[in-house]
Amino acid sequence: MTTASPHPLRGVLLIASAVFLFACLDSTIRYLAAHFPVPLMAFVRYVVHLVLMLGILWPRQGLGFVRPRRTLLVVVRALCLVACTLFMMQGLVRLPVAEATAIGFVAPLLVVLLSRPLLGERIGWLRWGAVLAGFCGVLLVARPGASLDAFGVAMVLCAALCGAAYQLLSRLLASSESTNTLLFHAALAGTLCFGLSLPWQPAIAWPSLFETGLLFSLGVTGGLGHYLFTRAYRHAPASLLAPFTYLQLLWAGLLGWLVFDRVPDGLTLLGMAVIALAGVVVALNQVRGG
């Protein structure tokens, strides 16, 4: 477990930058979805991440970080992230970025529901109330009148479930595995799984220089975002940083407006606010031991 250093502002800036990169990643996927299949985008996202990790860490640390201590759980965790990526990308193909991001933020609420039977954690009434409120927020975002693609909503909910499993396994492995080991095996699993699917994908036109740059950026924004996210917790306590993760909703809405000329309606914005508030309550209550 990392301890907070006396640089809380630096931690806040790092977490804000990380979630901005995540919003950029989702927006880029949404833009490229009109030209490239999801498995190809996912493969590029992970292979670039993998190459960057090896290029940076191998000369400095050797290859010790590639050997996990609890191999089976590390592999299962990596596969959960692969499934989360696949479902989330399928959802982003069909949904506006802001709405998909909001629905995806149900994952921390699912972690609360699963932590009692799987980890034996005590769940207080405040967290139960926050979970219920969060799901009400999802219903506001994905209500019938919002005209969202039902399959896209289902894909993002599946992504949230896989993301919750990924977070729970991350908790279990935090005491035995290094961050670099977990990041490496996630990138390796994504590269292998999506790479093996490429021969069955439809033929596509060769990407332009601009599209090539955007494809490459998937790995950079994803990898750098996770790195900054991890570094933030070295400079500030989780109780301070947790609310700032929901800046991703703001970034997603802003990018959706600037890139796709899409502005969520009033009820959708209300639902997004409810989801964010519920997530903040869960996070702060968790940190304080409630």
PDB file of C-alpha atoms in Angstrom, residues 23-148:
ATOM      1  CA  ALA A  23     -12.002  10.261 -21.710  1.00  0.00           C
ATOM      2  CA  CYS A  24      -9.747  10.939 -24.712  1.00  0.00           C
ATOM      3  CA  LEU A  25      -9.301   7.186 -25.143  1.00  0.00           C
ATOM      4  CA  ASP A  26     -13.059   6.588 -25.170  1.00  0.00           C
ATOM      5  CA  SER A  27     -13.679   9.485 -27.558  1.00  0.00           C
ATOM      6  CA  THR A  28     -10.992   8.237 -29.939  1.00  0.00           C
ATOM      7  CA  ILE A  29     -12.534   4.765 -29.918  1.00  0.00           C
ATOM      8  CA  ARG A  30     -15.926   6.275 -30.676  1.00  0.00           C
ATOM      9  CA  TYR A  31     -14.451   8.245 -33.593  1.00  0.00           C
ATOM     10  CA  LEU A  32     -12.462   5.331 -35.054  1.00  0.00           C
ATOM     11  CA  ALA A  33     -15.368   2.882 -34.725  1.00  0.00           C
ATOM     12  CA  ALA A  34     -16.752   4.115 -38.051  1.00  0.00           C
ATOM     13  CA  HIS A  35     -13.613   2.880 -39.825  1.00  0.00           C
ATOM     14  CA  PHE A  36     -12.124  -0.019 -37.858  1.00  0.00           C
ATOM     15  CA  PRO A  37     -13.470  -3.135 -36.076  1.00  0.00           C
ATOM     16  CA  VAL A  38     -13.361  -3.268 -32.285  1.00  0.00           C
ATOM     17  CA  PRO A  39     -10.851  -6.176 -32.033  1.00  0.00           C
ATOM     18  CA  LEU A  40      -8.339  -4.274 -34.171  1.00  0.00           C
ATOM     19  CA  MET A  41      -8.630  -1.134 -32.039  1.00  0.00           C
ATOM     20  CA  ALA A  42      -8.316  -3.190 -28.863  1.00  0.00           C
ATOM     21  CA  PHE A  43      -5.273  -5.034 -30.230  1.00  0.00           C
ATOM     22  CA  VAL A  44      -3.499  -1.784 -31.100  1.00  0.00           C
ATOM     23  CA  ARG A  45      -4.392  -0.332 -27.705  1.00  0.00           C
ATOM     24  CA  TYR A  46      -2.767  -3.259 -25.880  1.00  0.00           C
ATOM     25  CA  VAL A  47       0.195  -3.978 -28.149  1.00  0.00           C
ATOM     26  CA  VAL A  48       1.352  -0.348 -27.986  1.00  0.00           C
ATOM     27  CA  HIS A  49       0.957  -0.465 -24.200  1.00  0.00           C
ATOM     28  CA  LEU A  50       2.944  -3.726 -24.064  1.00  0.00           C
ATOM     29  CA  VAL A  51       5.774  -2.456 -26.276  1.00  0.00           C
ATOM     30  CA  LEU A  52       6.060   0.775 -24.294  1.00  0.00           C
ATOM     31  CA  MET A  53       6.202  -1.139 -21.002  1.00  0.00           C
ATOM     32  CA  LEU A  54       8.914  -3.483 -22.245  1.00  0.00           C
ATOM     33  CA  GLY A  55      10.879  -0.643 -23.804  1.00  0.00           C
ATOM     34  CA  ILE A  56      10.843   1.421 -20.612  1.00  0.00           C
ATOM     35  CA  LEU A  57      11.046  -1.217 -17.867  1.00  0.00           C
ATOM     36  CA  TRP A  58      13.250  -3.941 -19.376  1.00  0.00           C
ATOM     37  CA  PRO A  59      16.439  -1.822 -19.579  1.00  0.00           C
ATOM     38  CA  ARG A  60      15.889  -0.486 -16.040  1.00  0.00           C
ATOM     39  CA  GLN A  61      14.552  -3.491 -14.128  1.00  0.00           C
ATOM     40  CA  GLY A  62      15.238  -6.542 -16.239  1.00  0.00           C
ATOM     41  CA  LEU A  63      12.387  -8.997 -16.727  1.00  0.00           C
ATOM     42  CA  GLY A  64      11.682  -9.790 -13.098  1.00  0.00           C
ATOM     43  CA  PHE A  65       8.348  -7.980 -13.271  1.00  0.00           C
ATOM     44  CA  VAL A  66       6.956 -10.496 -15.790  1.00  0.00           C
ATOM     45  CA  ARG A  67       6.884 -13.316 -13.194  1.00  0.00           C
ATOM     46  CA  PRO A  68       3.794 -13.176 -10.973  1.00  0.00           C
ATOM     47  CA  ARG A  69       3.545 -14.914  -7.609  1.00  0.00           C
ATOM     48  CA  ARG A  70      -0.119 -15.917  -7.942  1.00  0.00           C
ATOM     49  CA  THR A  71      -0.220 -16.776 -11.614  1.00  0.00           C
ATOM     50  CA  LEU A  72      -3.789 -18.047 -11.896  1.00  0.00           C
ATOM     51  CA  LEU A  73      -5.372 -15.012 -10.233  1.00  0.00           C
ATOM     52  CA  VAL A  74      -3.187 -12.638 -12.252  1.00  0.00           C
ATOM     53  CA  VAL A  75      -4.307 -14.317 -15.478  1.00  0.00           C
ATOM     54  CA  VAL A  76      -7.983 -14.256 -14.457  1.00  0.00           C
ATOM     55  CA  ARG A  77      -7.661 -10.566 -13.563  1.00  0.00           C
ATOM     56  CA  ALA A  78      -6.088  -9.818 -16.928  1.00  0.00           C
ATOM     57  CA  LEU A  79      -8.858 -11.687 -18.751  1.00  0.00           C
ATOM     58  CA  CYS A  80     -11.470  -9.705 -16.814  1.00  0.00           C
ATOM     59  CA  LEU A  81      -9.862  -6.515 -18.122  1.00  0.00           C
ATOM     60  CA  VAL A  82      -9.800  -7.917 -21.664  1.00  0.00           C
ATOM     61  CA  ALA A  83     -13.516  -8.709 -21.431  1.00  0.00           C
ATOM     62  CA  CYS A  84     -14.187  -5.273 -19.934  1.00  0.00           C
ATOM     63  CA  THR A  85     -12.351  -3.645 -22.850  1.00  0.00           C
ATOM     64  CA  LEU A  86     -14.271  -5.657 -25.439  1.00  0.00           C
ATOM     65  CA  PHE A  87     -17.668  -4.890 -23.919  1.00  0.00           C
ATOM     66  CA  MET A  88     -16.885  -1.212 -23.326  1.00  0.00           C
ATOM     67  CA  MET A  89     -15.653  -0.708 -26.881  1.00  0.00           C
ATOM     68  CA  GLN A  90     -18.761  -2.409 -28.239  1.00  0.00           C
ATOM     69  CA  GLY A  91     -20.817  -0.042 -26.106  1.00  0.00           C
ATOM     70  CA  LEU A  92     -18.890   3.022 -27.287  1.00  0.00           C
ATOM     71  CA  VAL A  93     -19.595   2.049 -30.896  1.00  0.00           C
ATOM     72  CA  ARG A  94     -23.321   2.384 -30.172  1.00  0.00           C
ATOM     73  CA  LEU A  95     -23.606   5.015 -27.420  1.00  0.00           C
ATOM     74  CA  PRO A  96     -22.547   8.636 -26.932  1.00  0.00           C
ATOM     75  CA  VAL A  97     -19.331   8.923 -24.941  1.00  0.00           C
ATOM     76  CA  ALA A  98     -20.821  10.756 -21.937  1.00  0.00           C
ATOM     77  CA  GLU A  99     -23.703   8.305 -21.501  1.00  0.00           C
ATOM     78  CA  ALA A 100     -21.439   5.265 -21.900  1.00  0.00           C
ATOM     79  CA  THR A 101     -19.006   6.700 -19.359  1.00  0.00           C
ATOM     80  CA  ALA A 102     -21.793   7.369 -16.862  1.00  0.00           C
ATOM     81  CA  ILE A 103     -23.222   3.859 -17.135  1.00  0.00           C
ATOM     82  CA  GLY A 104     -19.713   2.401 -16.874  1.00  0.00           C
ATOM     83  CA  PHE A 105     -19.244   4.145 -13.530  1.00  0.00           C
ATOM     84  CA  VAL A 106     -21.689   1.647 -12.033  1.00  0.00           C
ATOM     85  CA  ALA A 107     -18.634  -0.646 -11.642  1.00  0.00           C
ATOM     86  CA  PRO A 108     -17.598   0.741  -8.219  1.00  0.00           C
ATOM     87  CA  LEU A 109     -21.166   0.166  -7.032  1.00  0.00           C
ATOM     88  CA  LEU A 110     -21.034  -3.438  -8.235  1.00  0.00           C
ATOM     89  CA  VAL A 111     -17.796  -3.846  -6.298  1.00  0.00           C
ATOM     90  CA  VAL A 112     -19.752  -3.017  -3.135  1.00  0.00           C
ATOM     91  CA  LEU A 113     -22.379  -5.655  -3.948  1.00  0.00           C
ATOM     92  CA  LEU A 114     -19.762  -8.324  -4.687  1.00  0.00           C
ATOM     93  CA  SER A 115     -17.318  -7.496  -1.893  1.00  0.00           C
ATOM     94  CA  ARG A 116     -19.524  -9.000   0.822  1.00  0.00           C
ATOM     95  CA  PRO A 117     -19.954 -12.519  -0.663  1.00  0.00           C
ATOM     96  CA  LEU A 118     -16.473 -12.654  -2.245  1.00  0.00           C
ATOM     97  CA  LEU A 119     -14.285 -10.773   0.249  1.00  0.00           C
ATOM     98  CA  GLY A 120     -16.433 -10.937   3.374  1.00  0.00           C
ATOM     99  CA  GLU A 121     -16.419  -7.153   3.763  1.00  0.00           C
ATOM    100  CA  ARG A 122     -18.999  -5.466   5.962  1.00  0.00           C
ATOM    101  CA  ILE A 123     -21.341  -3.105   4.093  1.00  0.00           C
ATOM    102  CA  GLY A 124     -23.003  -0.341   6.090  1.00  0.00           C
ATOM    103  CA  TRP A 125     -26.393   1.202   5.401  1.00  0.00           C
ATOM    104  CA  LEU A 126     -24.831   4.314   3.850  1.00  0.00           C
ATOM    105  CA  ARG A 127     -23.090   2.297   1.155  1.00  0.00           C
ATOM    106  CA  TRP A 128     -26.247   0.285   0.471  1.00  0.00           C
ATOM    107  CA  GLY A 129     -28.124   3.549   0.014  1.00  0.00           C
ATOM    108  CA  ALA A 130     -25.423   4.899  -2.300  1.00  0.00           C
ATOM    109  CA  VAL A 131     -25.562   1.743  -4.422  1.00  0.00           C
ATOM    110  CA  LEU A 132     -29.345   2.022  -4.753  1.00  0.00           C
ATOM    111  CA  ALA A 133     -29.055   5.706  -5.681  1.00  0.00           C
ATOM    112  CA  GLY A 134     -26.378   4.900  -8.241  1.00  0.00           C
ATOM    113  CA  PHE A 135     -28.561   2.344  -9.960  1.00  0.00           C
ATOM    114  CA  CYS A 136     -31.395   4.887 -10.024  1.00  0.00           C
ATOM    115  CA  GLY A 137     -28.960   7.222 -11.772  1.00  0.00           C
ATOM    116  CA  VAL A 138     -28.276   4.553 -14.388  1.00  0.00           C
ATOM    117  CA  LEU A 139     -32.018   4.210 -14.966  1.00  0.00           C
ATOM    118  CA  LEU A 140     -32.216   7.960 -15.582  1.00  0.00           C
ATOM    119  CA  VAL A 141     -29.373   7.843 -18.105  1.00  0.00           C
ATOM    120  CA  ALA A 142     -30.625   4.705 -19.873  1.00  0.00           C
ATOM    121  CA  ARG A 143     -34.376   5.394 -19.624  1.00  0.00           C
ATOM    122  CA  PRO A 144     -36.518   4.496 -22.678  1.00  0.00           C
ATOM    123  CA  GLY A 145     -37.051   8.148 -23.601  1.00  0.00           C
ATOM    124  CA  ALA A 146     -33.292   8.707 -23.882  1.00  0.00           C
ATOM    125  CA  SER A 147     -33.256   6.807 -27.209  1.00  0.00           C
ATOM    126  CA  LEU A 148     -30.101   4.895 -26.330  1.00  0.00           C
TER     127      LEU A 148
END
